[in-house]
GROMACS .gro file of C-alpha atoms in nm:
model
  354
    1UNK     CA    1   0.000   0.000   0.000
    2UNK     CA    2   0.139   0.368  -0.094
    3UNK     CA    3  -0.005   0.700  -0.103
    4UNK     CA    4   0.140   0.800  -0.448
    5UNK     CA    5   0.251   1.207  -0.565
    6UNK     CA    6  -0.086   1.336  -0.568
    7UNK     CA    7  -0.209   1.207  -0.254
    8UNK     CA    8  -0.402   0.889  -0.435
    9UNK     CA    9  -0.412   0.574  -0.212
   10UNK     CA   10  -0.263   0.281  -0.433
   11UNK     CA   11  -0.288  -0.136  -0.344
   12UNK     CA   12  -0.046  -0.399  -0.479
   13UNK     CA   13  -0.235  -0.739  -0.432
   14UNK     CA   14   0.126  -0.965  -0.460
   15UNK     CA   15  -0.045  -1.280  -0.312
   16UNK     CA   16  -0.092  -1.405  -0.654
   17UNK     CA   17   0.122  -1.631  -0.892
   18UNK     CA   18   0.094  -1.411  -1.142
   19UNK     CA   19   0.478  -1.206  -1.260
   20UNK     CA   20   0.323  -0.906  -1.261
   21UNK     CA   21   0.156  -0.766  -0.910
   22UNK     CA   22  -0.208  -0.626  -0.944
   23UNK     CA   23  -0.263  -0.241  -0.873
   24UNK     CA   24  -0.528  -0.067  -0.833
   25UNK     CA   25  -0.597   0.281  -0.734
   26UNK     CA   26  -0.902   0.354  -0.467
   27UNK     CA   27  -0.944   0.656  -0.584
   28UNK     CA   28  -0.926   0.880  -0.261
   29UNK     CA   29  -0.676   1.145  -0.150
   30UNK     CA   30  -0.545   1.079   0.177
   31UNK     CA   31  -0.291   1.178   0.436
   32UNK     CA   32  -0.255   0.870   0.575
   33UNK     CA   33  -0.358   0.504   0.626
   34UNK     CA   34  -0.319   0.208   0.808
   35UNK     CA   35  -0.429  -0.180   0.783
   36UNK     CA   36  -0.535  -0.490   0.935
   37UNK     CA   37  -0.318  -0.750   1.066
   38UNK     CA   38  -0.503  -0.986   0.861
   39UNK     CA   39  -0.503  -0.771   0.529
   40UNK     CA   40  -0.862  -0.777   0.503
   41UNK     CA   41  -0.964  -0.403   0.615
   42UNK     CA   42  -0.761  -0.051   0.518
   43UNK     CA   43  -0.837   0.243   0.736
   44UNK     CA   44  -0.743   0.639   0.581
   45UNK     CA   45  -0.779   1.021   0.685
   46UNK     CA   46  -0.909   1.134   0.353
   47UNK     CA   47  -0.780   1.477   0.299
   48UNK     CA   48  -1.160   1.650   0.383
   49UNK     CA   49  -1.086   1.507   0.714
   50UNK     CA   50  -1.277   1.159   0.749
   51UNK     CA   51  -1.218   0.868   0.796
   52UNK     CA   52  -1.279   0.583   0.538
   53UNK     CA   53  -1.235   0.185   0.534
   54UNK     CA   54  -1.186  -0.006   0.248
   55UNK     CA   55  -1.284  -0.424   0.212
   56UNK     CA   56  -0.985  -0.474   0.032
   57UNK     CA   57  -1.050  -0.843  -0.103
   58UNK     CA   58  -1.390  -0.645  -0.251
   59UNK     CA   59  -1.198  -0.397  -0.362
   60UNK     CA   60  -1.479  -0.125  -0.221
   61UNK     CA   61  -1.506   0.144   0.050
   62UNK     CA   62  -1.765  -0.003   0.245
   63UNK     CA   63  -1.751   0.286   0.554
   64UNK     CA   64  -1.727   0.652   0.552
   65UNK     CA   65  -1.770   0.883   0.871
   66UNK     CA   66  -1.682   1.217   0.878
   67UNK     CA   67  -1.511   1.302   1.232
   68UNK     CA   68  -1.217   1.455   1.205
   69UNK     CA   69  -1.012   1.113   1.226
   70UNK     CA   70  -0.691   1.134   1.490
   71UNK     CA   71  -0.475   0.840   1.304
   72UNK     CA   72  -0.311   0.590   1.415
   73UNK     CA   73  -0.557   0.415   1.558
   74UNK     CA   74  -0.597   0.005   1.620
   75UNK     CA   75  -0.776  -0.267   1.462
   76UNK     CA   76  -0.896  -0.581   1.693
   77UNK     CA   77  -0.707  -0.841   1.632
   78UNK     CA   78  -0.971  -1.042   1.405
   79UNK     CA   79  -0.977  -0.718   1.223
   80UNK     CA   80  -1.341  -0.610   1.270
   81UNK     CA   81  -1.323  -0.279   1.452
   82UNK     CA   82  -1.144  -0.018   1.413
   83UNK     CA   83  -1.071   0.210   1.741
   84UNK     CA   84  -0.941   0.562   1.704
   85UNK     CA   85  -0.946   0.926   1.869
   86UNK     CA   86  -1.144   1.244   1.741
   87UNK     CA   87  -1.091   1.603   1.733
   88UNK     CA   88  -1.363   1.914   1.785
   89UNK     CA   89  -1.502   1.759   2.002
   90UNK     CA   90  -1.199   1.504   2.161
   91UNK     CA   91  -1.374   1.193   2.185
   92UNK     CA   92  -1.291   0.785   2.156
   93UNK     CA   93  -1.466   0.639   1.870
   94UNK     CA   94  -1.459   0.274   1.727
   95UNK     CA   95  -1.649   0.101   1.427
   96UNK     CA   96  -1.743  -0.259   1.401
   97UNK     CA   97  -1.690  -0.344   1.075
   98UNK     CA   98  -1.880  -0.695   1.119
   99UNK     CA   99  -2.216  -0.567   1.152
  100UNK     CA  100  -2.466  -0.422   0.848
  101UNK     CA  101  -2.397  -0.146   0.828
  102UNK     CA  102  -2.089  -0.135   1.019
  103UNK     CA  103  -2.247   0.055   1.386
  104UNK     CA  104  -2.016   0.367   1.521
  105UNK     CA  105  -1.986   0.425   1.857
  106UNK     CA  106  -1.779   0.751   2.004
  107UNK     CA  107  -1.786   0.893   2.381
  108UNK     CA  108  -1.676   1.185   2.433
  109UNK     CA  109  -1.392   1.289   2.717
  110UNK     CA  110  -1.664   1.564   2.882
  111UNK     CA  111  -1.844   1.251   2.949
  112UNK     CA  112  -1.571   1.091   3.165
  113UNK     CA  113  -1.530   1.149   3.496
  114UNK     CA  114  -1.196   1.312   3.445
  115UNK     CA  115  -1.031   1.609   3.654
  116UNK     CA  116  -0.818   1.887   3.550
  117UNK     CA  117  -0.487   1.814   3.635
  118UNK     CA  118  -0.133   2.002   3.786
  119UNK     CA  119   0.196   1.921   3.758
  120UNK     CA  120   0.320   1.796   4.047
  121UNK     CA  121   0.550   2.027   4.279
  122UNK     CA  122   0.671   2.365   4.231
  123UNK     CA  123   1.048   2.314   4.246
  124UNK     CA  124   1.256   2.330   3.965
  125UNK     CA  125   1.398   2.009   3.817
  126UNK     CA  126   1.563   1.868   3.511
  127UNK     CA  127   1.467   1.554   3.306
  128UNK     CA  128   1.720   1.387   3.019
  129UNK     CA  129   1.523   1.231   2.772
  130UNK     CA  130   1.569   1.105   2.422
  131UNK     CA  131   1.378   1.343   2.159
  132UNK     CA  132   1.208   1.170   1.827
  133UNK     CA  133   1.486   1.207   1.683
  134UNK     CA  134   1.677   0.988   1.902
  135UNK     CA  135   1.941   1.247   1.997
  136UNK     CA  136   1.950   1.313   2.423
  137UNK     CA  137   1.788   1.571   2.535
  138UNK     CA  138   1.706   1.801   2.853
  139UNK     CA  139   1.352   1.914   2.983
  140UNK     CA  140   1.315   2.105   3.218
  141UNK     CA  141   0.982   2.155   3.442
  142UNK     CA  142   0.882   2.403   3.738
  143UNK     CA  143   0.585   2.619   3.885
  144UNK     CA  144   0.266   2.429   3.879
  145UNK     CA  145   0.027   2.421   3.613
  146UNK     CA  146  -0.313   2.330   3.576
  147UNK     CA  147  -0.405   2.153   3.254
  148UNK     CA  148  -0.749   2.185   3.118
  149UNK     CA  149  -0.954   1.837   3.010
  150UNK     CA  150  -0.933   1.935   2.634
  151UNK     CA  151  -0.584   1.924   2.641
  152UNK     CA  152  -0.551   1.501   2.713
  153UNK     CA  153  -0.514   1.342   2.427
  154UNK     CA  154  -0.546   0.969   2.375
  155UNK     CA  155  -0.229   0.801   2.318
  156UNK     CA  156  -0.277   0.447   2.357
  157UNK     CA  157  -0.519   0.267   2.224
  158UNK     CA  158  -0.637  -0.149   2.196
  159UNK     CA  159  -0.941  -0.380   2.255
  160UNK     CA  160  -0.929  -0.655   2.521
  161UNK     CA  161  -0.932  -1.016   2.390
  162UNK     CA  162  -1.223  -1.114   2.119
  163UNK     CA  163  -1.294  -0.699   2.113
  164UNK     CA  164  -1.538  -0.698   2.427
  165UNK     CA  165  -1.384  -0.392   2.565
  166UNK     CA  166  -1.201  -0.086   2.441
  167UNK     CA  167  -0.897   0.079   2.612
  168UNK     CA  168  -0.755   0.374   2.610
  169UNK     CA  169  -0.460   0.588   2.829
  170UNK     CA  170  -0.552   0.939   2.814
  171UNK     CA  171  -0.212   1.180   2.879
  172UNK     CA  172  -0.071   1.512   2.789
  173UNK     CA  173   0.150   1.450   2.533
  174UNK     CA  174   0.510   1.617   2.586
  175UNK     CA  175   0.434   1.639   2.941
  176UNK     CA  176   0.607   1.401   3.138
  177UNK     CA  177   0.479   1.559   3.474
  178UNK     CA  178   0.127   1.462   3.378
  179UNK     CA  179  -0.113   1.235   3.564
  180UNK     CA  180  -0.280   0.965   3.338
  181UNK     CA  181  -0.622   0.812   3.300
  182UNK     CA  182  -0.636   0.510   3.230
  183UNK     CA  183  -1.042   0.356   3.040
  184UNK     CA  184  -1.185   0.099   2.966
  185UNK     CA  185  -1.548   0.089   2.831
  186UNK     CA  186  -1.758  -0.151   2.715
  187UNK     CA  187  -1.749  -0.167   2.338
  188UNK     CA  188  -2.142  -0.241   2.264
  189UNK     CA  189  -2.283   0.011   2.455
  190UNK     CA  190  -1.950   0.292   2.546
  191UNK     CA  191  -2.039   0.226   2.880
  192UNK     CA  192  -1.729   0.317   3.129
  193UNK     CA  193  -1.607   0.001   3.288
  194UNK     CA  194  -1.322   0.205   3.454
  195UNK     CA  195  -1.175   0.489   3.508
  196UNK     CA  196  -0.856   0.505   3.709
  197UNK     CA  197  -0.645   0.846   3.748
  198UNK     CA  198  -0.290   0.712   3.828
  199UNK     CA  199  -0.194   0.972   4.168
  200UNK     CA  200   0.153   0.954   4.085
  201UNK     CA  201   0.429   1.170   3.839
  202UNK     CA  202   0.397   0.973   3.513
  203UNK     CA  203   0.753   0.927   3.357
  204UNK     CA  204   0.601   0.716   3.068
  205UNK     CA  205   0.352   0.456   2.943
  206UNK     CA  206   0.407   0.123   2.756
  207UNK     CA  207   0.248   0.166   2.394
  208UNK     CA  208   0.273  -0.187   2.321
  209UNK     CA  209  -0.023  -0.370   2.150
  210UNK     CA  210   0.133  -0.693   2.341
  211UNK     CA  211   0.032  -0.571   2.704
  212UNK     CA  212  -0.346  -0.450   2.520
  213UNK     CA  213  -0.405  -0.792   2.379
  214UNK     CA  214  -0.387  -0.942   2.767
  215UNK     CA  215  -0.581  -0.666   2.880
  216UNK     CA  216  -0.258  -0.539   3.068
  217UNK     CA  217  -0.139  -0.186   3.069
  218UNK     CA  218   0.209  -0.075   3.242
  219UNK     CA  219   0.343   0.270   3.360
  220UNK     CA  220   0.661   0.433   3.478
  221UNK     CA  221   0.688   0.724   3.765
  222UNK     CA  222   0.971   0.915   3.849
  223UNK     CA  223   0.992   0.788   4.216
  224UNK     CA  224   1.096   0.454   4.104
  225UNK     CA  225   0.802   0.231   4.023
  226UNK     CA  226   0.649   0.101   3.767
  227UNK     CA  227   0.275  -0.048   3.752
  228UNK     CA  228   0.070  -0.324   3.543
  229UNK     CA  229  -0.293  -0.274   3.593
  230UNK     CA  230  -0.561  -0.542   3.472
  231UNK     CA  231  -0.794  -0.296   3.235
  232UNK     CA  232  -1.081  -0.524   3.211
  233UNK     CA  233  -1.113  -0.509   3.629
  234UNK     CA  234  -0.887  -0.159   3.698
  235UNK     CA  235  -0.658  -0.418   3.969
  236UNK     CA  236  -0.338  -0.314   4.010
  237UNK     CA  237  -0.144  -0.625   3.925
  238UNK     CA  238   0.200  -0.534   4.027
  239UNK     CA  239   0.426  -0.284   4.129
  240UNK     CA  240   0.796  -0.312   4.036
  241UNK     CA  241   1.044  -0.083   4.211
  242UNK     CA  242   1.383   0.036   4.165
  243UNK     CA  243   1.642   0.254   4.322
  244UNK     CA  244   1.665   0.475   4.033
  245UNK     CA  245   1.376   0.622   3.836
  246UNK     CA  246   1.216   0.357   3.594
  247UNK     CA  247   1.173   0.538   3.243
  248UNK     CA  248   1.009   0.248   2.941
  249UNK     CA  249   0.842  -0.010   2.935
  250UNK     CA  250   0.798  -0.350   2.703
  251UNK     CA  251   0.594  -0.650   2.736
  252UNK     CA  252   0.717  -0.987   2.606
  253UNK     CA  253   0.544  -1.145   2.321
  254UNK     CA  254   0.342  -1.355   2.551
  255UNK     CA  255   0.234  -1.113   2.793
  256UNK     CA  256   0.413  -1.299   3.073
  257UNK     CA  257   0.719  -1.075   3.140
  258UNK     CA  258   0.814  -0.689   3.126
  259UNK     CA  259   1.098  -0.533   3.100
  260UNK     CA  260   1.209  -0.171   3.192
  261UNK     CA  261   1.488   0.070   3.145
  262UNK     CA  262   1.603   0.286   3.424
  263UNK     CA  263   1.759   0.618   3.437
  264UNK     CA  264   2.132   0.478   3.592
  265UNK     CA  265   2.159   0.299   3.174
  266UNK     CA  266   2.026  -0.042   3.249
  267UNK     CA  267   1.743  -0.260   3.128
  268UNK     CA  268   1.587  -0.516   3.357
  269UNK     CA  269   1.343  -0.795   3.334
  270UNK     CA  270   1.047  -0.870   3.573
  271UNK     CA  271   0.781  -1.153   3.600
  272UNK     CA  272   0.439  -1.136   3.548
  273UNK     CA  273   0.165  -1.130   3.764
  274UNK     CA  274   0.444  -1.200   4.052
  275UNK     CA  275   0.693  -0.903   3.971
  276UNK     CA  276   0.996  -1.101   4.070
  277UNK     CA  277   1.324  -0.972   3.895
  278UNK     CA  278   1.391  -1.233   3.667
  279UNK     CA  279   1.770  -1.090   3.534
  280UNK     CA  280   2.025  -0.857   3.743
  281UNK     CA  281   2.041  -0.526   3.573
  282UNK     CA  282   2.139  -0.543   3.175
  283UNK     CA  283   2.417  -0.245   3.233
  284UNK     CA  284   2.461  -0.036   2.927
  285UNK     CA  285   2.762   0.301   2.945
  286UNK     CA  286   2.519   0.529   2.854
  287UNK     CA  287   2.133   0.577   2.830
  288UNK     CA  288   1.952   0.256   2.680
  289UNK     CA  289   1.795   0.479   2.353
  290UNK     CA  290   1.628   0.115   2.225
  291UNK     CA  291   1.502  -0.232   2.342
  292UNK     CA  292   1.284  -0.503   2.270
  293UNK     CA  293   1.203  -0.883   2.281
  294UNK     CA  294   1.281  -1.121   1.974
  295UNK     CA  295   0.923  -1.262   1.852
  296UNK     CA  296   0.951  -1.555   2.027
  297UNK     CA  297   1.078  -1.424   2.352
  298UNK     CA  298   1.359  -1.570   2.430
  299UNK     CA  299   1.618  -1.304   2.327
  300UNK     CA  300   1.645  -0.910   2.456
  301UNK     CA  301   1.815  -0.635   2.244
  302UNK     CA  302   1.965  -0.346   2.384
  303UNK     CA  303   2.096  -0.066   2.232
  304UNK     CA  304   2.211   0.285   2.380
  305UNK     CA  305   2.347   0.568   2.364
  306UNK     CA  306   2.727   0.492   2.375
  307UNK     CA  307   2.647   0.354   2.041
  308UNK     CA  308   2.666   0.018   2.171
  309UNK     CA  309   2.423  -0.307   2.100
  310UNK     CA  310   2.412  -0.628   2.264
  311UNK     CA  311   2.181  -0.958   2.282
  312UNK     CA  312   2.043  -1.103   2.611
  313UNK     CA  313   1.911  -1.397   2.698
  314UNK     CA  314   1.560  -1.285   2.829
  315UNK     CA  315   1.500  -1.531   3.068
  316UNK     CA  316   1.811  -1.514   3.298
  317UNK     CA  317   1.980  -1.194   3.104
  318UNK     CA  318   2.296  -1.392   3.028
  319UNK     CA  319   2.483  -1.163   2.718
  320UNK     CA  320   2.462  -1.373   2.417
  321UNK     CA  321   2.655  -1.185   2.213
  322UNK     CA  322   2.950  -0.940   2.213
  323UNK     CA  323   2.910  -0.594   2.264
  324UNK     CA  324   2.790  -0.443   1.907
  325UNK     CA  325   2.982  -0.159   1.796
  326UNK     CA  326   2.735   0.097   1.587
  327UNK     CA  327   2.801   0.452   1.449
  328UNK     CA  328   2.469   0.571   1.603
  329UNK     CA  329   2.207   0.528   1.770
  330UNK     CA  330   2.056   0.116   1.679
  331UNK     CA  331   1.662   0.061   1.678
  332UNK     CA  332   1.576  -0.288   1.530
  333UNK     CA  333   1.321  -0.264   1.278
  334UNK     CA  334   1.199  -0.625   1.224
  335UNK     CA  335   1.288  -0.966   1.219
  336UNK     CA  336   1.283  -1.276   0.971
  337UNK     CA  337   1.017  -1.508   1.002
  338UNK     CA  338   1.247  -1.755   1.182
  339UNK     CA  339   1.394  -1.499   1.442
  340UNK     CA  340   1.726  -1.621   1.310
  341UNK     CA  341   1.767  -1.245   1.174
  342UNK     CA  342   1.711  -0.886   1.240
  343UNK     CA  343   1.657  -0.546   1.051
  344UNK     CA  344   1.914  -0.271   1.187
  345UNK     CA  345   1.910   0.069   1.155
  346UNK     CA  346   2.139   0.335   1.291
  347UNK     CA  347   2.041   0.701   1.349
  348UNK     CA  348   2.430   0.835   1.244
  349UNK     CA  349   2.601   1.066   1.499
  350UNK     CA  350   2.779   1.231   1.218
  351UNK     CA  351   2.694   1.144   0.837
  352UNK     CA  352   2.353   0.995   0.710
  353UNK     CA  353   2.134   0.748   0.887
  354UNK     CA  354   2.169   0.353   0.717
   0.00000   0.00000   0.00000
């Protein structure tokens, strides 16, 4: 799928045995799109701001529905509904695809039992972060500010198992003094299921589809803890604590471990529901800019900011490799189908990224 020069959203069906690849235009400028794991369903912000969904195997838009359309959002995992946030007015809204015609559903965040909320403290302090473009950098927060409801946005978004219930985290984005909401609501009705306002400095959250698909959700504070709630029941599953401030977190593939880095340049894995430390602390030079489980869990890759990569094993975090020396800053991008391989890409210090 490609948005070609003038904005046209293109298809290349190359499931065929055929030497030449079918294309075929859906006629619709966009600005951006988005499919199904399964292929079936593609989602776009057309450029007059709605938001359209295309059967792809019938080659036809089958759903419109102008809302102003905040993309990315998330299909279900048997690619059914689609679940996405809304401008003027900010609202959650979700589609199920499977019914005829495909219902809508949106609540908006007025109707929440959300509270304005204020940075916590008044003293000045400094945060070192790593900005989008991966290069460090320094934030610095003081008096105390109260933040109006329309400025949450929704950042993370998934459906519980078989698409009962949809989830959402609700934050201020590029505030990492910001409380957090986490929802859940049913996703027949938009009834809220719960509603919990974490009371604590939110570092960051986990925006892993992994942790959604067990109904899990993780966050970090700047005190040291981190914490795995159960979104379907709003039970705090664990708390996992550290001398140091904990800053990201990632799920394993089977929703049975986390990991997290921490501000003193180390990763670390813990068990779930028990939150046992499963490894001793993954010690990196510098801060850990990247890491992530292998698809079938069993590795760890670490990468940071001394331009250094390694491989752990992620259940006991013995190194399986050498240290990996890089001319940037490493993110792995994918892997083969057999885990046997993996897609590197280095964000260059000096020269052009590869």
């Amino acid at each position: 799928v490609w948005i070609s020069g003038n904005g046209t959203l293109n298809v290349v069906d190359v499931n065929g045995s055929s030497v030449q690849p079918e294309a075929f235009a859906l006629g619709e400028t966009v600005e951006t799109w988005q499919a199904s794991d399964d292929g079936r369903h593609l989602a776009a912000r057309t450029s007059a701001g709605s938001l359209k969904i295309w059967d792809l195997p019938e080659r036809e838009g089958g759903f419109e529905w102008e809302i102003n359309p905040v993309l990315p959002g998330v299909f279900s995992a048997d690619g059914d509904s689609f679940l996405f946030a809304a401008e003027d007015p900010k609202r959650l809204c979700w589609v199920d695809l499977s019914e005829r015609p495909p219902a809508k559903r949106e609540v908006l965040f007025d109707a929440l039992p959300l509270e304005p909320s204020s940075n916590v403290g008044t003293a000045q302090f400094t945060h070192h972060a790593i900005g989008e473009d991966g290069k460090p950098i320094s934030l610095t927060y003081g008096t105390r500010e109260v933040v109006p409801l329309n400025e949450y946005k929704a950042r993370y978004l998934g459906f519980s198992p078989y698409a009962k219930r949809v989830i959402a985290a609700l934050i201020l984005p590029g505030r990492n003094a910001a409380a957090i909401y986490l929802v859940t609501l049913e996703a027949e009705t938009g009834q809220p299921l719960a509603v919990i306002r974490h009371p604590s400095v939110v570092a960051t959250a986990a925006n892993e589809q992994t942790g959604f698909a067990f109904g899990l959700f993780a966050i970090t504070t700047r005190a040291g803890t981190a914490h795995v709630w159960n979104l379907e029941t709003g039970e705090e599953l664990v708390s996992c604590s550290h001398s140091e401030s904990l800053r990201v977190a990632n799920f394993s593939p089977e929703g049975e471990r986390i990991a997290f880095t921490t501000v003193d340049h180390a990763v670390r894995i813990w068990d779930l529901p028990g939150g046992r430390p499963l490894t001793p602390l993954l010690q990196h030079g510098a801060e850990v800019s990247w890491f992530g489980f292998s698809p079938d869990g069993e590795r760890l890759v670490t990468a940071s900011l001394d331009q250094r990569m390694r491989v752990w094993n992620a259940r006991d975090g013995e190194p399986l490799t050498e240290w990996i020396s890089l001319e940037g800053y490493g993110t792995v991008e994918g892997y083969s189908p057999d885990g046997s391989l993996m897609l590197l890409t280095e964000n260059a210090v000096r020269g052009e990224p590869r």
